[in-house]
PDB file of C-alpha atoms in Angstrom:
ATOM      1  CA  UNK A 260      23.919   1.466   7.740  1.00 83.00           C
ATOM      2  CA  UNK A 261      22.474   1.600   4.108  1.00 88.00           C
ATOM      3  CA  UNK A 262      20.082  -0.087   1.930  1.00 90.00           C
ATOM      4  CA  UNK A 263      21.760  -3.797   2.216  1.00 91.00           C
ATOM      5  CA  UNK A 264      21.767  -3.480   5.555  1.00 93.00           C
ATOM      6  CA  UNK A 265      17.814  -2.569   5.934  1.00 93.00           C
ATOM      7  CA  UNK A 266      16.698  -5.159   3.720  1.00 91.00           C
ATOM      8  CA  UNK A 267      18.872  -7.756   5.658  1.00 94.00           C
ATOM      9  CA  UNK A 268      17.618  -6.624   9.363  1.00 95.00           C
ATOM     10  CA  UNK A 269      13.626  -7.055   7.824  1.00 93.00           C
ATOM     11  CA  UNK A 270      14.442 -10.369   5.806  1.00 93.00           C
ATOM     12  CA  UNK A 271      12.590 -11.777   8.260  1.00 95.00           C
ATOM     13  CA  UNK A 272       9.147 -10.162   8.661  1.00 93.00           C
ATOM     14  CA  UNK A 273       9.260  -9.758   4.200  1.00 90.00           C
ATOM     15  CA  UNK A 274       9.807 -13.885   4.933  1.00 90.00           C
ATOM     16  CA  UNK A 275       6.938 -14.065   6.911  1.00 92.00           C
ATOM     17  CA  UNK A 276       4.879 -12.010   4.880  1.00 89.00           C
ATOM     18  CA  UNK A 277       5.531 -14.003   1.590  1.00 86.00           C
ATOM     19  CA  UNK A 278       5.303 -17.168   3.143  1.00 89.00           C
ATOM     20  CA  UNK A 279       2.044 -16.526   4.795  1.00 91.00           C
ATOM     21  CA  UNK A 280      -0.974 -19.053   4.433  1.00 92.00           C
ATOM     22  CA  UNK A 281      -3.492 -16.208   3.742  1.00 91.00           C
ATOM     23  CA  UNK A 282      -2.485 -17.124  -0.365  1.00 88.00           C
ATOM     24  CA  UNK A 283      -3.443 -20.860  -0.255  1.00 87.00           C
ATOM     25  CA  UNK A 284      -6.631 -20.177   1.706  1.00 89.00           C
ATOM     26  CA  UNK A 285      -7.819 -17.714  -1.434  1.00 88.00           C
ATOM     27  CA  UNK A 286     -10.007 -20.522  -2.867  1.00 86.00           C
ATOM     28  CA  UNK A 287     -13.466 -19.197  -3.775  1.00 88.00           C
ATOM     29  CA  UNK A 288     -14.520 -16.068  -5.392  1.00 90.00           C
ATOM     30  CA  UNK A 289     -15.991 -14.828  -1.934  1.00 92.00           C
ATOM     31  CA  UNK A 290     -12.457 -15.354  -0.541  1.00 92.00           C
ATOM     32  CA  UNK A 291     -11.178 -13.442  -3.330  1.00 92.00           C
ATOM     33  CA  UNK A 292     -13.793 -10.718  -2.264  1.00 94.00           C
ATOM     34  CA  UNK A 293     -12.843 -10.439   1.680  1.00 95.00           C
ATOM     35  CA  UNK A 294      -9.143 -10.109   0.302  1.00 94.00           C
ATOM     36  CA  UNK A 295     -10.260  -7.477  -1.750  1.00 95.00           C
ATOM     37  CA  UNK A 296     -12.165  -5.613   0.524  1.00 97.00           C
ATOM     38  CA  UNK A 297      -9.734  -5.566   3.222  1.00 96.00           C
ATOM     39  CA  UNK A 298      -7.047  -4.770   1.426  1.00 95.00           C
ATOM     40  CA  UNK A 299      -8.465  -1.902  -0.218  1.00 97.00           C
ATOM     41  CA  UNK A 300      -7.403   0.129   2.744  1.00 97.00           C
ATOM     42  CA  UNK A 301      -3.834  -0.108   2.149  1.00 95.00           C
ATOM     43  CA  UNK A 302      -4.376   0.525  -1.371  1.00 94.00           C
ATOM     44  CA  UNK A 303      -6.480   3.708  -0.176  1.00 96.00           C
ATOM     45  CA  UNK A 304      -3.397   5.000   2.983  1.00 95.00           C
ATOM     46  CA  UNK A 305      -0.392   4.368   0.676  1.00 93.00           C
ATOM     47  CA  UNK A 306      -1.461   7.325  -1.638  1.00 95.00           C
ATOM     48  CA  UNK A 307      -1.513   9.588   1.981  1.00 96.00           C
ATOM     49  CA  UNK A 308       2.272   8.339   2.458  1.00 95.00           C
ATOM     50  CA  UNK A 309       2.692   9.003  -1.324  1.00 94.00           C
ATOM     51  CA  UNK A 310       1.116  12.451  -0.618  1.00 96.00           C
ATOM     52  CA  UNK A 311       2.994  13.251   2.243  1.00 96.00           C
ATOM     53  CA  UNK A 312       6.177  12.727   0.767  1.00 95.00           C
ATOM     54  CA  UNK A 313       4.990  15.081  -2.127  1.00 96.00           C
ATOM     55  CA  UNK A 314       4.329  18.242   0.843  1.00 96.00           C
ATOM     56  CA  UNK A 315       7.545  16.963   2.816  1.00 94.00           C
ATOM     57  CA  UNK A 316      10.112  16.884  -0.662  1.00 94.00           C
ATOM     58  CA  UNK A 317       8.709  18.982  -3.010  1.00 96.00           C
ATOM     59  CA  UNK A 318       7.429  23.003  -2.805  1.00 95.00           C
ATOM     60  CA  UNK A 319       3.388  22.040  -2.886  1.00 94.00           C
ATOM     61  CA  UNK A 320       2.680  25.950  -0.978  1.00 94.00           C
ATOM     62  CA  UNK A 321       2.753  29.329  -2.587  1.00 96.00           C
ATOM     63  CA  UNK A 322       5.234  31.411  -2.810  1.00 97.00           C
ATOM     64  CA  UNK A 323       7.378  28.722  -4.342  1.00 96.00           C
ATOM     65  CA  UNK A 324      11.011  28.059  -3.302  1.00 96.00           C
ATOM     66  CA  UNK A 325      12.987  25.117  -4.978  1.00 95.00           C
ATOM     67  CA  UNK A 326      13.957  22.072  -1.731  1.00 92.00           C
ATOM     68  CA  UNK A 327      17.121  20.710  -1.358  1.00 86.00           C
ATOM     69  CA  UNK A 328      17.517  18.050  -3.725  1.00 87.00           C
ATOM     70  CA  UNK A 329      16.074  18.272  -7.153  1.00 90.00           C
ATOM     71  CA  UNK A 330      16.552  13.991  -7.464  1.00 87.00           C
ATOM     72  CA  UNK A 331      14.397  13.225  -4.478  1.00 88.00           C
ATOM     73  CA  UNK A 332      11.787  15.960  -6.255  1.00 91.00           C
ATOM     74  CA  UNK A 333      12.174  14.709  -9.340  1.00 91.00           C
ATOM     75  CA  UNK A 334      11.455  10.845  -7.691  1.00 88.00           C
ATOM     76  CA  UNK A 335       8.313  12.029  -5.665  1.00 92.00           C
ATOM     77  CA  UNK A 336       6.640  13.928  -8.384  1.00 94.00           C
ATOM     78  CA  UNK A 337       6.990  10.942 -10.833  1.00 91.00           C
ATOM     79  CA  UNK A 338       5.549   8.220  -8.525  1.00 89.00           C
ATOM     80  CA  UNK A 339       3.073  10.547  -7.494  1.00 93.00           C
ATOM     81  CA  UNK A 340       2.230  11.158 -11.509  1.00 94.00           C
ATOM     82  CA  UNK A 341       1.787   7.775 -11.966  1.00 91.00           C
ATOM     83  CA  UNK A 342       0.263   6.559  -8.826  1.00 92.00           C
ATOM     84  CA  UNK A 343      -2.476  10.290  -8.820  1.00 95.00           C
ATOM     85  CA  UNK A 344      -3.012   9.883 -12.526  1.00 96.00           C
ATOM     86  CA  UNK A 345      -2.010   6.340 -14.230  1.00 95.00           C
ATOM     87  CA  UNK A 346      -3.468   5.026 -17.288  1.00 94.00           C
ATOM     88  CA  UNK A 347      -6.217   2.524 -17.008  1.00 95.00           C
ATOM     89  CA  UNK A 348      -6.807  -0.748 -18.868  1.00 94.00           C
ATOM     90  CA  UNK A 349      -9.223   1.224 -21.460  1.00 94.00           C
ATOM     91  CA  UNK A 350      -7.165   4.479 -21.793  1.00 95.00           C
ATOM     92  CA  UNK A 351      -8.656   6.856 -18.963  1.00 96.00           C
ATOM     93  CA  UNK A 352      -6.593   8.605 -15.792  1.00 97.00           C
ATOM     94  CA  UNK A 353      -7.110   7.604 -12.798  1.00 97.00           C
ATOM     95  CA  UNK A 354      -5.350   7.007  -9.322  1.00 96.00           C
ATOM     96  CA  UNK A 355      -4.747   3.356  -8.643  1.00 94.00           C
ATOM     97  CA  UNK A 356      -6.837   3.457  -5.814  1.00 96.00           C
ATOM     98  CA  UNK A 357      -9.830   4.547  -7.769  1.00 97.00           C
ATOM     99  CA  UNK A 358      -8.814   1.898 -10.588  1.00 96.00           C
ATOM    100  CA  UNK A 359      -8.958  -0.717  -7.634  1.00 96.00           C
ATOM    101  CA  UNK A 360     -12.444   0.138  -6.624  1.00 97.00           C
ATOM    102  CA  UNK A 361     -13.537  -0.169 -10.141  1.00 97.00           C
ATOM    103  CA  UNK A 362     -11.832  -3.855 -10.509  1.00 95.00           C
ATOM    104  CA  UNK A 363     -13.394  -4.751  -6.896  1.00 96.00           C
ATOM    105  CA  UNK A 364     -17.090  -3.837  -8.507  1.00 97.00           C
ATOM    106  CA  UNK A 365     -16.070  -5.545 -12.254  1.00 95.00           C
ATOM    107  CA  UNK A 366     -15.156  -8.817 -10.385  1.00 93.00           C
ATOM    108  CA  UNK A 367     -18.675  -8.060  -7.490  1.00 95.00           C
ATOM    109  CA  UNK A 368     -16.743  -6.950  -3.961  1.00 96.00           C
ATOM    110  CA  UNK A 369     -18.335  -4.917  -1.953  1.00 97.00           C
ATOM    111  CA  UNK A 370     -16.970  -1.467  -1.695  1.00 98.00           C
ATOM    112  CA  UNK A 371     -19.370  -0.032   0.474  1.00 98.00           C
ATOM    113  CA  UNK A 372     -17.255  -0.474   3.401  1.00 97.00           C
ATOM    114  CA  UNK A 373     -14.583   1.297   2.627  1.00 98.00           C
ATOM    115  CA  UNK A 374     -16.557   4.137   0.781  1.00 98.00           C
ATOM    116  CA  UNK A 375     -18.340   4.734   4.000  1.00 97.00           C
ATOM    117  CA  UNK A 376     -15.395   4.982   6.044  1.00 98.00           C
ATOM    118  CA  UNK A 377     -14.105   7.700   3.717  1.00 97.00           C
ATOM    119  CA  UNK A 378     -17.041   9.772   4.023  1.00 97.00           C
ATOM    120  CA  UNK A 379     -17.064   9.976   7.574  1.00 97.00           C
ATOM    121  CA  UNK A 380     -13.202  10.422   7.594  1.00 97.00           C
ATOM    122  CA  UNK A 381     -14.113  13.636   5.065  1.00 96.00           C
ATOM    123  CA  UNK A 382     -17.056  14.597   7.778  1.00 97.00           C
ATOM    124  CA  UNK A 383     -15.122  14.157  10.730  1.00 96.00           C
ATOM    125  CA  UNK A 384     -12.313  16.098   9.786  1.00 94.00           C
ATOM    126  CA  UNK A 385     -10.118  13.390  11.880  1.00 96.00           C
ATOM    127  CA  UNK A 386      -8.695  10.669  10.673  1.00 97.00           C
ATOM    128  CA  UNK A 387      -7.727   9.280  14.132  1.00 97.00           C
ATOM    129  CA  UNK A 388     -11.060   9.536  15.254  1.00 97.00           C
ATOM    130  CA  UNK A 389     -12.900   7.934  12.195  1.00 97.00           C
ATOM    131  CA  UNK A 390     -10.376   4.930  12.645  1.00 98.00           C
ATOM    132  CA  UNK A 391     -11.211   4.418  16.750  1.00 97.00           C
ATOM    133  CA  UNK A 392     -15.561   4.618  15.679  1.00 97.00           C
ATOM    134  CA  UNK A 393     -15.130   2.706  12.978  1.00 97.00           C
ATOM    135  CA  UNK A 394     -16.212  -1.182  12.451  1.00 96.00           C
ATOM    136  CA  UNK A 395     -13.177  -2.538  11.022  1.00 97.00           C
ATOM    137  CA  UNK A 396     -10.981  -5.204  12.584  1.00 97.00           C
ATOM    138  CA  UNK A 397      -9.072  -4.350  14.950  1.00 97.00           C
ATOM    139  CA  UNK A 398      -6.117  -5.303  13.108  1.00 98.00           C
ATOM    140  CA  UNK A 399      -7.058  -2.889  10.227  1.00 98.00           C
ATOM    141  CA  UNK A 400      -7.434  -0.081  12.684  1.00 98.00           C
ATOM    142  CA  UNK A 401      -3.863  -0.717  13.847  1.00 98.00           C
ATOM    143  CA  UNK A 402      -2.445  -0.470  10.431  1.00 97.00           C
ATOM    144  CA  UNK A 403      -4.212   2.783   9.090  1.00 98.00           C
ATOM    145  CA  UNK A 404      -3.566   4.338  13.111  1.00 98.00           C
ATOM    146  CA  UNK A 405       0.203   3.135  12.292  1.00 97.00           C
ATOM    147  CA  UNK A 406       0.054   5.054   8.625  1.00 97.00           C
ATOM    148  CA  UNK A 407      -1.169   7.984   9.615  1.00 98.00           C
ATOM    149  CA  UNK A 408       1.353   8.402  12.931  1.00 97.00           C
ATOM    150  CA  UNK A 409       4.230   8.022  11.048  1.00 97.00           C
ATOM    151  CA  UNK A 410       2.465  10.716   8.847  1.00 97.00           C
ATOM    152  CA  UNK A 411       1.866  12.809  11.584  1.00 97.00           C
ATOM    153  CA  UNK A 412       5.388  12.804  13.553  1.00 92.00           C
ATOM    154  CA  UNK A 413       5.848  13.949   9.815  1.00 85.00           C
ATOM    155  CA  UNK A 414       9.615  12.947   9.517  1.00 94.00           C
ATOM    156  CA  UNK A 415      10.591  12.473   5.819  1.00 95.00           C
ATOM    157  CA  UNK A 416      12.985   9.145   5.833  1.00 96.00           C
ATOM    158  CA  UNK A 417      10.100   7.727   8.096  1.00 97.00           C
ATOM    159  CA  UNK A 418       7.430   8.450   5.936  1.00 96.00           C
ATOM    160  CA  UNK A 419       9.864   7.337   3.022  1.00 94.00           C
ATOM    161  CA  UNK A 420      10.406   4.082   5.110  1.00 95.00           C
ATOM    162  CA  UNK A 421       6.807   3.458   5.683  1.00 94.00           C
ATOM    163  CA  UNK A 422       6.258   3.915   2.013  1.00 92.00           C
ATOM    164  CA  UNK A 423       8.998   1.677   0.262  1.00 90.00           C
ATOM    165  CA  UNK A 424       9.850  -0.835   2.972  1.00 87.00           C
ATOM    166  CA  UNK A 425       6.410  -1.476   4.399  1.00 78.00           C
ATOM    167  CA  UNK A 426       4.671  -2.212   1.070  1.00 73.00           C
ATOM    168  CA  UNK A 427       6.090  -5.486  -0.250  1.00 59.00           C
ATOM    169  CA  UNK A 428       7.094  -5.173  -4.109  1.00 63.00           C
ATOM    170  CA  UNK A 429       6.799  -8.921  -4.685  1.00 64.00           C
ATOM    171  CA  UNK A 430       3.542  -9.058  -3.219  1.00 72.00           C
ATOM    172  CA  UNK A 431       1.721  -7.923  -6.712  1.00 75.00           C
ATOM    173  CA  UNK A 432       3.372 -11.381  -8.341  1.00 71.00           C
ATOM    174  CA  UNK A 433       2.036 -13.544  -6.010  1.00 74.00           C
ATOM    175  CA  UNK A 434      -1.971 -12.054  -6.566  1.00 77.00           C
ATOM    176  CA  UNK A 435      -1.495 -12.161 -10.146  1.00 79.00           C
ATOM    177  CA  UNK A 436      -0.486 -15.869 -10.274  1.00 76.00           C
ATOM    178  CA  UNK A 437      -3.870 -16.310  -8.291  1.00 80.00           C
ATOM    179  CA  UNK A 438      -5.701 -14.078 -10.152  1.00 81.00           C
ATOM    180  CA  UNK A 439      -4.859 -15.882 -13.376  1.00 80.00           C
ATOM    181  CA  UNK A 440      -6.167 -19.286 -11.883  1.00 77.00           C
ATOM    182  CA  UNK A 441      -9.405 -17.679 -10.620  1.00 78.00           C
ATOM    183  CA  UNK A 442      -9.749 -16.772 -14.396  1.00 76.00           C
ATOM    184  CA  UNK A 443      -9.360 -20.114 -15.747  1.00 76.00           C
ATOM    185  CA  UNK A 444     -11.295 -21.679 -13.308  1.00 74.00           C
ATOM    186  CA  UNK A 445     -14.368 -18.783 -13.338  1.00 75.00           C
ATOM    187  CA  UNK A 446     -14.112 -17.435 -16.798  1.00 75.00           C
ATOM    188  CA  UNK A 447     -17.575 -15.920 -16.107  1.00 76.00           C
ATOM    189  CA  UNK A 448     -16.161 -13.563 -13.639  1.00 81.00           C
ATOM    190  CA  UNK A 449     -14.941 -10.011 -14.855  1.00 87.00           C
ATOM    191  CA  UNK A 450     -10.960  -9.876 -13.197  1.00 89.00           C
ATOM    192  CA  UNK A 451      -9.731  -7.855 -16.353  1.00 90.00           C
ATOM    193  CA  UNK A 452      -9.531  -5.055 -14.485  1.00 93.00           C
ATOM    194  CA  UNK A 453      -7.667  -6.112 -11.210  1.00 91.00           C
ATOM    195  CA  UNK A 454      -5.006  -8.515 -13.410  1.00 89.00           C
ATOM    196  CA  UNK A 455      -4.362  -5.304 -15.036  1.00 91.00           C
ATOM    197  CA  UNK A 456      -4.075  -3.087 -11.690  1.00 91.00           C
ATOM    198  CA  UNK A 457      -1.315  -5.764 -10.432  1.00 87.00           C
ATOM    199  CA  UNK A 458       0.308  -6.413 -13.263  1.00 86.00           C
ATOM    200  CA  UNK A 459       0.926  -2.390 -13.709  1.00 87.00           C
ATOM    201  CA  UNK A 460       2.492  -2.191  -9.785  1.00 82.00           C
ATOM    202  CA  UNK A 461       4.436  -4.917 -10.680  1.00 81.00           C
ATOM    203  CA  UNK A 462       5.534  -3.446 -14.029  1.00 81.00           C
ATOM    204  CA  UNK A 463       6.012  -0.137 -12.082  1.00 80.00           C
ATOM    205  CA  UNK A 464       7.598  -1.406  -9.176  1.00 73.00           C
ATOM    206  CA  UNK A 465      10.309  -3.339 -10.315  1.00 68.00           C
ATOM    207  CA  UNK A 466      11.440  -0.722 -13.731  1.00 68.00           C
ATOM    208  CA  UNK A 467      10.531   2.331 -11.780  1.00 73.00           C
ATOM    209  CA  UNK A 468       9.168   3.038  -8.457  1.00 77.00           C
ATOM    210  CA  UNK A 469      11.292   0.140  -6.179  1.00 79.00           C
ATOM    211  CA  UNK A 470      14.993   1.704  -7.383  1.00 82.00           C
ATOM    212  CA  UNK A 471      13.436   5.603  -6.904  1.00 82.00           C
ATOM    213  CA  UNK A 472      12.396   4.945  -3.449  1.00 86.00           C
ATOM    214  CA  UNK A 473      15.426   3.237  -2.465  1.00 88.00           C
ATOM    215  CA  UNK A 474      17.409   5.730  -4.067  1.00 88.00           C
ATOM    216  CA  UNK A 475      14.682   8.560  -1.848  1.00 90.00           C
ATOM    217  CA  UNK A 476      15.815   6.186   1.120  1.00 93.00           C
ATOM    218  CA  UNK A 477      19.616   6.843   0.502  1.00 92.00           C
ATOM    219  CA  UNK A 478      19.472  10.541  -0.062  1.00 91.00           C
ATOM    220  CA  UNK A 479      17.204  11.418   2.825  1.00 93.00           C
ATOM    221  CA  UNK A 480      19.428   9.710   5.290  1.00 94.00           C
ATOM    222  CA  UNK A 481      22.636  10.203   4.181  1.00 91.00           C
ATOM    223  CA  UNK A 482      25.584   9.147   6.864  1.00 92.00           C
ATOM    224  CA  UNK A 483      23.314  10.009   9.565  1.00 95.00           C
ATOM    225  CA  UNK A 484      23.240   6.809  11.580  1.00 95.00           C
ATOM    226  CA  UNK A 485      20.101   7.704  13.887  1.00 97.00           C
ATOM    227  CA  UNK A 486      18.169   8.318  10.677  1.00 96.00           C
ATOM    228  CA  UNK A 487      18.937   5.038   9.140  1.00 96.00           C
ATOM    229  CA  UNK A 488      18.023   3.365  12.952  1.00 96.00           C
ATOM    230  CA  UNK A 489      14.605   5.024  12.513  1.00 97.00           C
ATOM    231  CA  UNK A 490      14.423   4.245   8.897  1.00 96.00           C
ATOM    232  CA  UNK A 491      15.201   0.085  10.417  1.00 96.00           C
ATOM    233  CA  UNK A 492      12.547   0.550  13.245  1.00 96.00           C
ATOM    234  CA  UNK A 493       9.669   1.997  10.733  1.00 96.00           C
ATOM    235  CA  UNK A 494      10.164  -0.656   8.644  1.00 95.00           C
ATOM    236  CA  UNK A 495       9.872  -3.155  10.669  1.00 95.00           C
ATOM    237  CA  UNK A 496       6.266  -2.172  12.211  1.00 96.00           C
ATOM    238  CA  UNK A 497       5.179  -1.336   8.875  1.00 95.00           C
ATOM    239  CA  UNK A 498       5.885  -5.237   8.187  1.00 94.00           C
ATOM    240  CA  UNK A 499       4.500  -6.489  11.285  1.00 95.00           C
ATOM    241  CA  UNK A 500       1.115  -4.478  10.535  1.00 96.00           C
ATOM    242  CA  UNK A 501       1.015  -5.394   6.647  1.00 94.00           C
ATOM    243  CA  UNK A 502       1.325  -9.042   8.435  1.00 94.00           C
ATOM    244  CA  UNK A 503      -1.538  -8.464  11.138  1.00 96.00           C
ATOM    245  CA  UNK A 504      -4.014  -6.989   7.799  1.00 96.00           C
ATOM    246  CA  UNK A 505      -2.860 -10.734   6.589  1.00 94.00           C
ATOM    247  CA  UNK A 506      -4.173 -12.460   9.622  1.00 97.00           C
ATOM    248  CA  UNK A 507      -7.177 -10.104   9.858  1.00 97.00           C
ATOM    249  CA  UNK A 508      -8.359 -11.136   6.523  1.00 96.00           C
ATOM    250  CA  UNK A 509      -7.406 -14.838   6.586  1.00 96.00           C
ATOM    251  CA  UNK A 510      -9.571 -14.827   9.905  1.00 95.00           C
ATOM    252  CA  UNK A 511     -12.166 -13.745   7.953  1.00 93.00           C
ATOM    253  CA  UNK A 512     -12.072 -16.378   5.519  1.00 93.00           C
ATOM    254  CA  UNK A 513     -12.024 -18.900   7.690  1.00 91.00           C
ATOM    255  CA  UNK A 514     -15.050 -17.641   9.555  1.00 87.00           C
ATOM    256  CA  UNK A 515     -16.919 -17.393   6.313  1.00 79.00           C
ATOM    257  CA  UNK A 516     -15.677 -21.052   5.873  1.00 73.00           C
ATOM    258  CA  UNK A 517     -17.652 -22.326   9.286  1.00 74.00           C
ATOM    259  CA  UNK A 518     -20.756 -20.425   8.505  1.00 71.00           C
ATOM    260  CA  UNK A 519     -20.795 -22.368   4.905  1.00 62.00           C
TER     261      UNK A 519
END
């Protein structure tokens, strides 16, 4: 198995993903906002994977010793410079995370939800724990419980497959495209600041960060056929949860939509 092969076995659930009806149903601003604020969580969990790839493929522990392959290190320590640290729209570093909370508040999402579930995931020590007692959907609890297992069985070309296969790259097109007609048709409302967030993953994704991680998937599994099986199954979930965050927030919406 290699690369082709992976992206042929999950043609399907990327299929359903970009052809899901969550995109036409973004019609109003306060759509726009429950998109935001849901999503926010896998902005927040991919920079764990990201992190966890860092302690897995690179010497992050004292005394240092060099891992096996300088090109995966080399791969890791650039997406996570860019990701940890990235220029924002008016010049300052930040992680794209924290650049997405500052869009969500520019264009008036709440981010109190997921700021609160930080804080008691810092209290509690236990990220397992603070997902079960949280609030969220049910369907958002399933996707950070998902993240956080594959962290936690801690195998590196799972963790890698989590991390490239389970975040769709052509995902970041499709928001801008709506982003840009939110800004024509409510010029009054501040999306500077998110426009630029998606148009830098897409920038990054496609020149940079898409061919490095595939290039991570190739190296970590070699010829070994069980790894690339696993490296097929993780995928897979990850695509069927990204999906199920879909139909959380698209539930939303419409709910919003009978209470109007």
């Amino acid at each position: 198995m290699n690369i082709e092969a992976i992206n042929k076995s999950i043609q399907p659930q990327k299929d359903q993903l970009l052809n899901h009806s969550l995109y036409n149903k973004i019609q109003t601003i306060d759509h726009l906002h429950s998109f935001l604020e849901t999503h926010v969580y896998a902005v927040w969990d991919f920079m764990s994977l990201l992190k966890a790839l860092q302690a897995k493929l690179t010497c992050t522990t004292t005394p240092w010793f060099a891992t096996k392959n300088p090109e995966t290190r080399y791969l890791i320590n650039e997406i996570v410079l860019a990701e940890e640290t990235d220029l924002t729209i008016d010049g300052r570093r930040q992680s794209h995370y924290e650049m997405y909370l500052e869009a969500m508040e520019a264009c008036g999402a709440d981010t109190t939800g997921v700021l609160s579930f930080l804080s008691e995931v810092h209290s509690l020590h236990n990220i397992f724990v603070a997902i079960k007692q949280s609030s969220l959907h049910p369907n958002v609890k399933s996707f950070l419980d998902f993240t956080f297992r594959v962290i936690e069985e801690g195998k590196p070309h799972e963790i890698a497959a989590a991390f490239t296969f389970g975040r769709e790259d052509l995902i970041p097109s499709m928001f801008t495209q709506i982003l840009k007609n939110f800004q024509k048709n409510l010029p009054d409302t501040d999306l500077a600041k998110l426009l630029y967030y998606f148009e830098r993953h897409i920038e990054l994704d496609a020149d940079e960060h898409g061919p490095m991680a595939m290039q991570m998937i190739t190296e970590l599994c070699e010829e070994d056929a069980q790894k690339w099986k696993e490296v097929e199954d993780v995928s897979i979930l990850a695509l069927e949860r990204r999906i199920a965050l879909w139909n959380a927030i698209e539930e939303e919406i419409l709910l919003k939509a009978e209470m109007v």
